Amino acid sequence: MGMPYFINVILPIPLEKEFTYSISPTEAELLKPGMRVAVPFGKSKIYTAIVVKVHQTAPTVYEAKEIDQILDQDPLVTPTQLRFWEWLAQYYMCTVGEVFRAAVPSALLLESETLILRNEKAIIDETDLKDDEFLVFEALQHQSILRVREISDILEKKNVIPILNSLLEKNIIFIKEEVYEQYKPKLVRYVQLGKDYSTEESLEALLLSLSRAPKQRDVVLSLFQLQAVTKKPVKISDLATSANSSNSIIKTLIDKGILEEQFIRTDRVVFEGGHDHEALKSLNEYQQSAFDAISKSFALGKVTLLHGVTSSGKTEVYVKLIQEVIKNGKQALYLLPEIALTTQLISRLQAYFGEKVAVYHSKYNVQERVEVWNNVLKKETTAQIVIGARSAIFLPFQDLGLIIVDEEHESSFKQYDPAPRYHARDAAVVLGNFHGSNVLLGSATPSVETFYNVKISKYGYARIQRRYGDVLMPEMELVNIREQTRKKRMKGHFSERLLEEITETLENGEQVILFQNRRGYAPILECTTCGHTPQCPNCDVSLTYHQLRKQLRCHYCSYHIALQTSCQACGSTTLDTKGFGTEQVEQELQALFPTAKVGRMDLDTTRGKYGYEKIISAFEQQEIDILVGTQMLTKGLDFRNVNLVGIMNADTLLNFPDYRAHERSFQLLTQVAGRAGRTQKRGKVIIQSYDPDHRILQQVTTHDYVEMFNEQLYEREQFKYPPGNRIIRITFKHKDYNKLNEAAEWFAKSLRIGFGKMVLGPEYPPVARIRNQYLKNVLLKIGNDHSLVHTKNSIKRIEKSFNAISFYRGVRVIYNVDHI
Ligand code: ADP
Ligand code: ZN
Ligand code: ZN
């Protein structure tokens, strides 16, 4: 007998090391790094693990168990990915297992505790099912949800994962995930004649009954004719054109139940008939010179920043670059912040590249994610271009030629919880390096870090200073609401100037966007007699007053109570609100502009199914005149008819207790302002503030990015913040206040021995208790001239000693490298 064979695997759990299992010589021949195996773990658990190495060295401290089964014929994960995972784990101070779990779609990661559901909609030909598969199918008829472990008992088989994988592929079962909201694709509104009018008689009766509403009758007739040809629902916009009618008449018919409304996903309809692709737009001279600068910089192997003002046509430059890459048969990755991943952009890219575009999104359903994963892995042309949110960096690219990180300044590229707490932009730069691919970062308001990298010539640079079509940058006006309030010129939260501009804009038939970065009616409800404000019992924060739902809600946990009409402390009925949110702005608008149609876009109105898409499309179709919203409004939306943007109150942004607050305010305000006047007419922006002389507001109004950058850089150098330094934030978390305090103090003291003044804290964050867990942060600053690896090793050593102290057991220690 020869030497025994072993494999090292990564398990999807937060343990530091790889585990070794034993395999047979035949298995050793089949197995390659990146393939999945089902392995036993602990007393009774089964996990899907990834092979990293096949070898012949027996583990010394434990006896290797045998694997249960090989799950793949070919690797599911590439060698480059394995290297990338290693890098992420090392850099962001987590385990490779945690990266593995975040990287691979959960449907590919079955384990004994995974919950399995039956796909109610599956059309099943029982003869297609193998015996075991049929038994699972049958069991799920009796019990709607089963654990993998239970299925294993039913089949009296130790390992059922291959059977379940096969059922997943056949779409017969689902796995239950946390109830994420599903991805909300752009929906196009279609209508058809109601079911009651399917016969000729009923239709005739209908037309007769509409004889005194000729416009409505015309719509019905047009629809009937259109449907006679296609036998399908008709796009509302097509119907309006063909009946020469307005949306409001169509809406009346829908309300009456004569027409039925339907929403159909664009990405499902666009390619039905194999439409021709749109030709690429030819770049104007500014775009072209940016394109040339980018190409030159790429030739030098440099990561490059495209710094183009809002509406300068950056997307068209990206499109040109993508075209070049795919012409050479390579793959392209287009990263966007989750919320900017709207179908406005998806449809724009699909119009150029058709079915080559795949979308990858953490909220996409599992099947779709697995499909994209496999297509990328097999280098199929159907996923040659991937548009995705941050998790798309985990896809198994084979031949990646280009990575674009659009809106690179967006803080939502940083994963906050759980580990790996990675920054997708920074990770993308490393990924690009591993693949030898070009990396382009794009923004109208680059992050201080990125612009600093340009300044020290680490990154290349391309600039577009003009909006496309020579549209002027919006005209900015600051309004001093302190003064206006003193002179009693405010109506609610509106200054005279803002009201004048809204009135004029509406009169011109144009639309308005109003920005207030708080949802709800008011963040604080206060008793004017005793000063009591209702607090969340689970978190250290006051409850936000939501008037429409008549509730007080916590924005940090799900706690909410019905609105009280009297003070819980003293019984007084004189309750007052402090601060204001989007609901209040909406309400005031309705009183001030009773005939205008007001819409609201915030977490509360976009939560429902397709909520976000519905509001965007209603605004696009001008069914809404004034849209009030939170920062959701800022993200790369391209509305054609918006001529006025109002910032209700810039001060809450500026006063946020964070060293980035000023940079963020500049970015947010510039981005919202950028929604105004994207066509020929010059747009207008009104910023209301108590402190209009604030440097940042001056810089926003003069569009002076460089001055903002220089001042911020100077301040950050003074206080040893990035980009000249790195920061690692260490958060301690426990339900016992005293234990947490002691633990955090101990840790900070140990850090100070090695790092002295570079250790800040421990300090409570602004909300010091969330869901009954107390939080405390320690911030460690590390000069760029210091070794990050050594620093991390020291921290880990301190953590080891910390973990050995039994009193601190249970205190969670969370690392956030490059915390933002
Ligand atoms: P940005 O991403 O820089 O904000 P966009 O790419 O959205 O700007 O461009 C703004 C508008 O100008 C879009 O409606 C786009 O279609 C149009 N546009 C940009 N470049 C061109 C071009 N070369 N030819 C025609 N239209 C263009
Ligand atoms: Zn009171
Ligand atoms: Zn709470």
Coordinates of C-alpha atoms in Angstrom, one line a residue, residues 148-586:
V148 CA -30.7 18.8 4.9
R149 CA -30.1 16.6 8.0
E150 CA -33.7 15.6 8.1
I151 CA -33.7 14.7 4.4
S152 CA -30.7 12.6 5.1
D153 CA -32.8 10.7 7.7
I154 CA -35.7 10.2 5.4
L155 CA -33.5 8.8 2.6
E156 CA -31.4 6.8 5.2
K157 CA -28.4 8.1 3.4
K158 CA -25.5 9.9 5.0
N159 CA -24.9 12.2 2.2
V160 CA -27.7 13.8 0.3
I161 CA -26.0 17.0 -0.9
P162 CA -25.5 15.8 -4.5
I163 CA -29.1 14.8 -4.7
L164 CA -30.2 18.3 -3.5
N165 CA -27.7 20.0 -5.8
S166 CA -29.3 18.2 -8.7
L167 CA -32.8 19.2 -7.5
L168 CA -31.6 22.8 -7.2
E169 CA -30.3 22.7 -10.7
K170 CA -33.7 21.4 -11.9
N171 CA -35.4 24.2 -10.1
I172 CA -37.5 21.8 -8.1
I173 CA -36.4 23.0 -4.7
F174 CA -35.2 26.3 -3.1
I175 CA -33.1 26.9 -0.2
K176 CA -34.4 29.3 2.4
E177 CA -32.3 32.4 2.9
E178 CA -32.8 35.2 5.3
V179 CA -35.8 37.0 4.0
Y180 CA -34.0 39.5 1.8
E181 CA -36.0 41.8 -0.2
Q182 CA -35.7 40.5 -3.7
Y183 CA -33.9 42.6 -6.3
K184 CA -36.3 45.0 -7.8
P185 CA -35.8 45.2 -11.5
K186 CA -37.1 48.0 -13.6
L187 CA -40.7 47.4 -14.5
V188 CA -42.4 48.7 -17.6
R189 CA -46.1 49.3 -17.3
Y190 CA -48.3 47.4 -19.6
V191 CA -52.1 47.4 -19.9
Q192 CA -54.6 45.1 -21.4
L193 CA -58.4 45.1 -21.6
G194 CA -60.0 43.7 -18.5
K195 CA -61.2 40.2 -18.4
D196 CA -64.8 41.3 -18.4
Y197 CA -64.4 42.6 -21.9
S198 CA -63.1 39.6 -23.6
T199 CA -66.2 38.9 -25.6
E200 CA -67.3 41.1 -28.5
E201 CA -70.7 41.8 -26.9
S202 CA -69.2 43.1 -23.7
L203 CA -66.7 45.2 -25.6
E204 CA -69.5 46.7 -27.7
A205 CA -71.5 47.5 -24.5
L206 CA -68.4 49.1 -23.1
L207 CA -67.8 51.3 -26.1
L208 CA -71.5 52.4 -26.0
S209 CA -71.3 53.3 -22.3
L210 CA -68.2 55.4 -23.1
S211 CA -69.9 57.3 -25.9
R212 CA -70.0 60.4 -23.7
A213 CA -66.3 60.0 -22.9
P214 CA -64.8 60.0 -26.3
K215 CA -61.2 60.2 -25.2
Q216 CA -61.6 57.2 -23.0
R217 CA -63.4 55.4 -25.9
D218 CA -60.5 56.2 -28.2
V219 CA -58.1 54.6 -25.8
V220 CA -60.1 51.4 -25.5
L221 CA -60.4 51.2 -29.3
S222 CA -56.7 51.7 -29.8
L223 CA -55.9 49.2 -27.2
F224 CA -58.2 46.7 -28.8
Q225 CA -56.5 47.2 -32.2
L226 CA -53.1 46.9 -30.8
Q227 CA -53.9 43.8 -28.9
A228 CA -55.6 42.3 -31.9
V229 CA -52.2 42.2 -33.5
T230 CA -49.9 41.1 -30.7
K231 CA -52.4 39.3 -28.4
K232 CA -50.2 40.6 -25.6
P233 CA -50.4 43.5 -23.1
V234 CA -49.4 46.8 -24.6
K235 CA -46.9 49.3 -23.1
I236 CA -48.6 52.3 -21.6
S237 CA -46.3 54.7 -23.4
D238 CA -47.1 53.0 -26.8
L239 CA -50.8 53.1 -26.1
A240 CA -50.6 56.8 -25.2
T241 CA -48.9 57.5 -28.4
S242 CA -51.2 55.5 -30.6
A243 CA -54.4 56.8 -29.0
N244 CA -52.9 60.2 -28.9
S245 CA -54.0 60.2 -25.3
S246 CA -52.6 61.2 -21.9
N247 CA -51.5 59.0 -19.0
S248 CA -54.2 60.4 -16.8
I249 CA -57.0 59.2 -19.1
I250 CA -55.4 55.7 -19.2
K251 CA -55.1 55.9 -15.4
T252 CA -58.9 56.7 -15.2
L253 CA -59.6 53.6 -17.2
I254 CA -57.4 51.5 -14.9
D255 CA -59.1 52.9 -11.9
K256 CA -62.5 52.0 -13.3
G257 CA -61.3 48.4 -13.9
I258 CA -61.7 48.6 -17.6
L259 CA -58.0 48.3 -18.2
E260 CA -55.8 46.0 -16.2
E261 CA -52.3 47.1 -15.4
Q262 CA -49.3 44.9 -15.4
F263 CA -45.7 45.4 -14.6
I264 CA -43.1 43.5 -16.7
R265 CA -39.4 43.4 -16.0
T266 CA -37.5 45.1 -18.8
D267 CA -34.6 42.6 -18.6
R268 CA -37.1 39.9 -19.4
V269 CA -38.7 41.7 -22.3
V270 CA -36.0 43.5 -24.1
F271 CA -34.5 40.6 -25.9
E272 CA -37.7 38.6 -26.7
G273 CA -37.5 39.4 -30.4
G274 CA -33.7 39.5 -30.6
H275 CA -33.6 43.3 -31.1
D276 CA -30.7 44.9 -32.8
H277 CA -28.2 46.5 -30.5
E278 CA -28.0 50.2 -30.4
A279 CA -24.8 51.6 -32.0
L280 CA -22.4 53.2 -29.5
K281 CA -22.6 57.0 -29.3
S282 CA -19.7 58.8 -30.7
L283 CA -17.8 60.6 -28.0
N284 CA -17.5 64.4 -28.0
E285 CA -14.1 66.0 -27.9
Y286 CA -14.0 66.1 -24.1
Q287 CA -15.0 62.5 -23.7
Q288 CA -12.6 61.5 -26.4
S289 CA -9.6 63.3 -24.8
A290 CA -10.5 61.6 -21.5
F291 CA -10.7 58.3 -23.3
D292 CA -7.3 58.9 -24.8
A293 CA -5.8 59.9 -21.4
I294 CA -7.3 56.7 -19.8
S295 CA -5.9 54.5 -22.6
K296 CA -2.4 56.1 -22.2
S297 CA -2.5 55.6 -18.4
F298 CA -3.7 52.0 -18.8
A299 CA -0.8 51.4 -21.1
L300 CA 1.5 52.3 -18.2
G301 CA -0.4 49.7 -16.1
K302 CA -1.9 52.4 -13.9
V303 CA -5.2 52.4 -12.0
T304 CA -6.9 55.5 -13.4
L305 CA -9.4 58.0 -12.1
L306 CA -12.0 59.4 -14.4
H307 CA -13.1 62.6 -12.8
G308 CA -16.0 64.0 -14.7
V309 CA -18.6 66.4 -13.5
T310 CA -22.2 65.1 -13.2
S311 CA -23.8 64.5 -16.6
S312 CA -20.5 64.8 -18.4
G313 CA -21.1 61.5 -20.1
K314 CA -18.8 59.2 -18.1
T315 CA -21.1 56.2 -18.8
E316 CA -20.5 56.6 -22.5
V317 CA -16.7 56.5 -21.9
Y318 CA -17.1 53.4 -19.9
V319 CA -19.1 51.8 -22.7
K320 CA -16.3 52.5 -25.2
L321 CA -13.8 50.9 -22.9
I322 CA -16.0 47.9 -22.3
Q323 CA -16.4 47.5 -26.1
E324 CA -12.7 47.3 -26.6
V325 CA -12.2 44.7 -23.9
I326 CA -14.9 42.4 -25.1
K327 CA -13.7 42.8 -28.7
N328 CA -10.6 41.1 -27.4
G329 CA -12.6 38.3 -25.9
K330 CA -12.0 39.4 -22.3
Q331 CA -14.4 39.9 -19.5
A332 CA -15.4 43.2 -18.0
L333 CA -16.7 44.0 -14.5
Y334 CA -18.8 47.2 -13.8
L335 CA -19.2 47.8 -10.1
L336 CA -21.8 50.2 -8.7
P337 CA -23.1 50.9 -5.3
E338 CA -26.1 48.7 -4.6
I339 CA -28.7 51.4 -4.8
A340 CA -27.3 53.0 -7.9
L341 CA -27.8 49.7 -9.6
T342 CA -31.0 50.8 -11.2
T343 CA -32.4 49.5 -14.3
Q344 CA -31.9 52.9 -15.9
L345 CA -28.3 51.9 -16.2
I346 CA -28.9 48.2 -16.8
S347 CA -31.1 49.0 -19.8
R348 CA -28.6 51.5 -21.1
L349 CA -25.9 48.8 -21.2
Q350 CA -28.2 46.2 -22.5
A351 CA -29.1 48.4 -25.3
Y352 CA -25.5 48.4 -26.4
F353 CA -24.3 44.9 -25.5
G354 CA -27.6 42.9 -25.4
E355 CA -27.4 39.5 -23.8
K356 CA -23.7 39.9 -23.0
V357 CA -24.7 41.8 -19.9
A358 CA -25.3 39.9 -16.7
V359 CA -26.4 41.5 -13.5
Y360 CA -25.1 40.3 -10.1
H361 CA -26.6 41.5 -6.9
S362 CA -26.7 40.2 -3.4
K363 CA -30.5 40.6 -3.5
Y364 CA -30.9 38.7 -6.7
N365 CA -32.5 35.4 -6.1
V366 CA -30.2 32.4 -5.6
Q367 CA -30.9 30.7 -8.9
E368 CA -30.0 33.8 -10.8
R369 CA -26.8 34.3 -8.9
V370 CA -25.7 30.7 -9.5
E371 CA -26.5 31.1 -13.2
V372 CA -24.2 34.2 -13.4
W373 CA -21.5 32.4 -11.4
N374 CA -21.5 29.5 -13.8
N375 CA -21.5 31.6 -16.9
V376 CA -18.6 33.7 -15.7
L377 CA -16.7 30.6 -14.7
K378 CA -17.2 29.0 -18.1
K379 CA -16.5 32.3 -19.8
E380 CA -19.8 32.3 -21.6
T381 CA -20.5 35.3 -23.7
T382 CA -23.8 35.7 -21.8
A383 CA -21.9 37.0 -18.8
Q384 CA -19.0 38.6 -20.5
I385 CA -20.0 42.0 -19.0
V386 CA -21.1 41.8 -15.4
I387 CA -22.7 44.8 -13.7
G388 CA -22.9 44.3 -10.1
A389 CA -22.8 45.6 -6.5
R390 CA -19.8 45.0 -4.3
S391 CA -20.2 41.2 -4.1
A392 CA -19.6 40.9 -7.8
I393 CA -15.8 41.1 -7.1
F394 CA -16.2 37.5 -5.9
L395 CA -17.2 36.0 -9.2
P396 CA -14.9 33.4 -10.8
F397 CA -13.5 35.5 -13.6
Q398 CA -11.2 33.7 -16.0
D399 CA -9.9 36.5 -18.2
L400 CA -10.8 39.8 -16.7
G401 CA -9.7 42.7 -18.9
L402 CA -11.3 45.7 -17.2
I403 CA -12.9 46.7 -13.9
I404 CA -14.9 49.9 -13.7
V405 CA -15.8 51.2 -10.2
D406 CA -18.4 53.8 -10.8
E407 CA -19.2 56.3 -8.1
E408 CA -16.0 55.2 -6.4
H409 CA -16.5 57.7 -3.6
E410 CA -19.6 55.9 -2.3
S411 CA -19.2 54.6 1.2
S412 CA -21.6 51.8 0.6
F413 CA -18.8 50.0 -1.3
K414 CA -17.6 49.2 2.2
Q415 CA -19.1 46.1 3.7
Y416 CA -20.1 46.9 7.3
D417 CA -21.4 43.6 8.7
P418 CA -20.6 40.7 8.8
A419 CA -17.0 39.9 7.9
P420 CA -15.3 40.3 5.6
R421 CA -15.5 44.0 6.1
Y422 CA -14.0 44.8 2.8
H423 CA -14.0 47.9 0.6
A424 CA -15.0 46.7 -2.9
R425 CA -13.2 49.6 -4.6
D426 CA -9.9 48.8 -2.9
A427 CA -10.4 45.1 -3.3
A428 CA -11.2 45.6 -7.0
V429 CA -7.8 47.3 -7.4
V430 CA -6.1 44.2 -5.9
L431 CA -8.3 41.9 -8.0
G432 CA -7.3 43.9 -11.1
N433 CA -3.7 43.4 -10.1
F434 CA -4.1 39.6 -9.8
H435 CA -5.7 39.4 -13.2
G436 CA -3.5 42.0 -14.9
S437 CA -6.6 43.9 -15.9
N438 CA -7.1 47.6 -16.2
V439 CA -9.0 49.4 -13.4
L440 CA -10.9 52.6 -13.9
L441 CA -12.4 54.5 -10.9
G442 CA -15.1 57.0 -11.9
S443 CA -16.7 59.9 -10.0
A444 CA -17.8 63.5 -10.2
T445 CA -16.7 63.9 -6.6
P446 CA -13.7 61.5 -6.0
S447 CA -12.9 60.3 -2.5
V448 CA -10.0 62.1 -0.8
E449 CA -8.1 58.8 -0.8
T450 CA -8.4 58.3 -4.6
F451 CA -7.6 61.9 -5.5
Y452 CA -4.6 61.7 -3.2
N453 CA -3.4 58.7 -5.1
V454 CA -3.6 60.7 -8.2
K455 CA -1.7 63.6 -6.6
I456 CA 1.2 61.3 -5.7
S457 CA 1.1 59.9 -9.2
K458 CA 0.2 56.4 -8.1
Y459 CA -3.0 56.6 -10.1
G460 CA -3.5 58.0 -13.6
Y461 CA -6.0 60.8 -14.2
A462 CA -8.6 61.9 -16.8
R463 CA -10.9 64.8 -16.4
I464 CA -14.1 65.9 -18.0
Q465 CA -15.0 69.4 -16.9
R466 CA -18.1 70.0 -19.0
R467 CA -21.5 68.5 -19.0
Y468 CA -22.5 66.7 -22.2
G469 CA -24.1 69.0 -24.8
D470 CA -22.5 72.0 -23.1
V471 CA -25.3 72.1 -20.6
L472 CA -24.3 74.5 -17.9
M473 CA -23.6 73.4 -14.4
P474 CA -26.6 74.2 -12.3
E475 CA -26.7 77.6 -10.7
M476 CA -26.3 77.4 -6.9
E477 CA -27.9 79.6 -4.4
L478 CA -27.4 79.6 -0.6
V479 CA -30.3 80.7 1.6
N480 CA -29.7 81.7 5.2
I481 CA -32.5 80.2 7.1
R482 CA -31.3 81.6 10.4
E483 CA -32.0 85.1 9.1
Q484 CA -35.2 84.1 7.4
T485 CA -36.5 82.6 10.6
R486 CA -35.6 85.7 12.5
K487 CA -37.4 87.8 10.0
K488 CA -40.3 85.4 10.2
R489 CA -40.1 84.7 6.5
M490 CA -40.2 80.9 6.7
K491 CA -43.3 78.9 5.8
G492 CA -42.8 75.7 7.7
H493 CA -39.3 74.6 6.6
F494 CA -39.5 76.5 3.3
S495 CA -37.7 79.8 2.7
E496 CA -39.3 82.4 0.5
R497 CA -36.7 81.9 -2.2
L498 CA -37.3 78.2 -2.3
L499 CA -41.0 78.7 -2.5
E500 CA -40.6 81.2 -5.4
E501 CA -38.4 78.8 -7.3
I502 CA -40.7 75.8 -6.8
T503 CA -43.7 77.9 -8.0
E504 CA -41.9 79.0 -11.1
T505 CA -40.6 75.5 -11.9
L506 CA -44.1 74.0 -11.6
E507 CA -45.5 76.8 -13.7
N508 CA -43.0 75.9 -16.4
G509 CA -44.2 72.3 -16.3
E510 CA -40.9 71.2 -14.9
Q511 CA -40.1 68.9 -11.9
V512 CA -38.6 69.5 -8.5
I513 CA -36.4 67.3 -6.3
L514 CA -36.2 68.2 -2.6
F515 CA -33.6 66.6 -0.4
Q516 CA -33.9 66.0 3.3
N517 CA -31.6 63.3 4.8
R518 CA -34.0 62.0 7.4
R519 CA -37.0 59.9 7.0
G520 CA -40.2 59.9 9.1
Y521 CA -42.0 63.0 10.3
A522 CA -39.6 64.1 13.1
P523 CA -36.7 62.5 14.8
I524 CA -37.7 63.6 18.3
L525 CA -41.1 63.9 20.0
E526 CA -40.7 66.0 23.2
C527 CA -43.0 66.9 26.0
T528 CA -43.0 70.6 26.4
T529 CA -44.0 70.3 30.1
C530 CA -41.3 68.0 31.4
G531 CA -38.9 67.5 28.5
H532 CA -39.4 63.8 28.3
T533 CA -38.7 62.2 24.9
P534 CA -39.7 58.6 24.1
Q535 CA -36.7 56.3 23.8
C536 CA -36.2 52.9 22.3
P537 CA -36.0 50.3 25.1
N538 CA -33.4 48.3 23.1
C539 CA -31.2 51.1 21.8
D540 CA -29.8 54.3 23.1
V541 CA -31.7 56.5 20.7
S542 CA -34.9 58.4 20.6
L543 CA -37.8 57.1 18.6
T544 CA -38.7 58.7 15.3
Y545 CA -42.2 60.0 14.9
H546 CA -43.9 58.6 11.8
Q547 CA -47.1 60.5 11.3
L548 CA -48.6 58.5 8.5
R549 CA -48.4 55.3 10.3
K550 CA -49.1 57.0 13.6
Q551 CA -46.1 55.3 15.2
L552 CA -42.9 55.9 17.0
R553 CA -40.2 53.8 15.5
C554 CA -36.6 53.0 16.2
H555 CA -34.4 53.3 13.2
Y556 CA -31.8 50.9 14.6
C557 CA -34.0 47.9 15.5
S558 CA -37.5 46.9 14.6
Y559 CA -39.1 48.4 17.8
H560 CA -42.2 50.5 17.3
I561 CA -45.2 51.6 19.3
A562 CA -48.4 53.4 18.5
L563 CA -48.2 57.2 18.8
Q564 CA -49.1 58.4 22.3
T565 CA -51.2 61.5 22.7
S566 CA -49.9 62.3 26.1
C567 CA -46.5 62.3 27.8
Q568 CA -45.7 58.9 29.4
A569 CA -43.8 60.7 32.1
C570 CA -46.1 63.5 33.3
G571 CA -49.3 62.9 31.4
S572 CA -49.2 66.4 29.8
T573 CA -50.7 66.5 26.3
T574 CA -48.5 69.3 25.0
L575 CA -46.1 67.3 22.8
D576 CA -43.9 68.9 20.3
T577 CA -41.6 67.7 17.6
K578 CA -37.9 68.5 17.0
G579 CA -36.1 68.3 13.7
F580 CA -38.0 67.2 10.6
G581 CA -38.0 64.4 8.1
T582 CA -39.2 63.6 4.6
E583 CA -42.8 63.0 5.8
Q584 CA -43.1 66.5 7.2
V585 CA -41.7 68.1 4.1
E586 CA -44.2 66.1 2.1

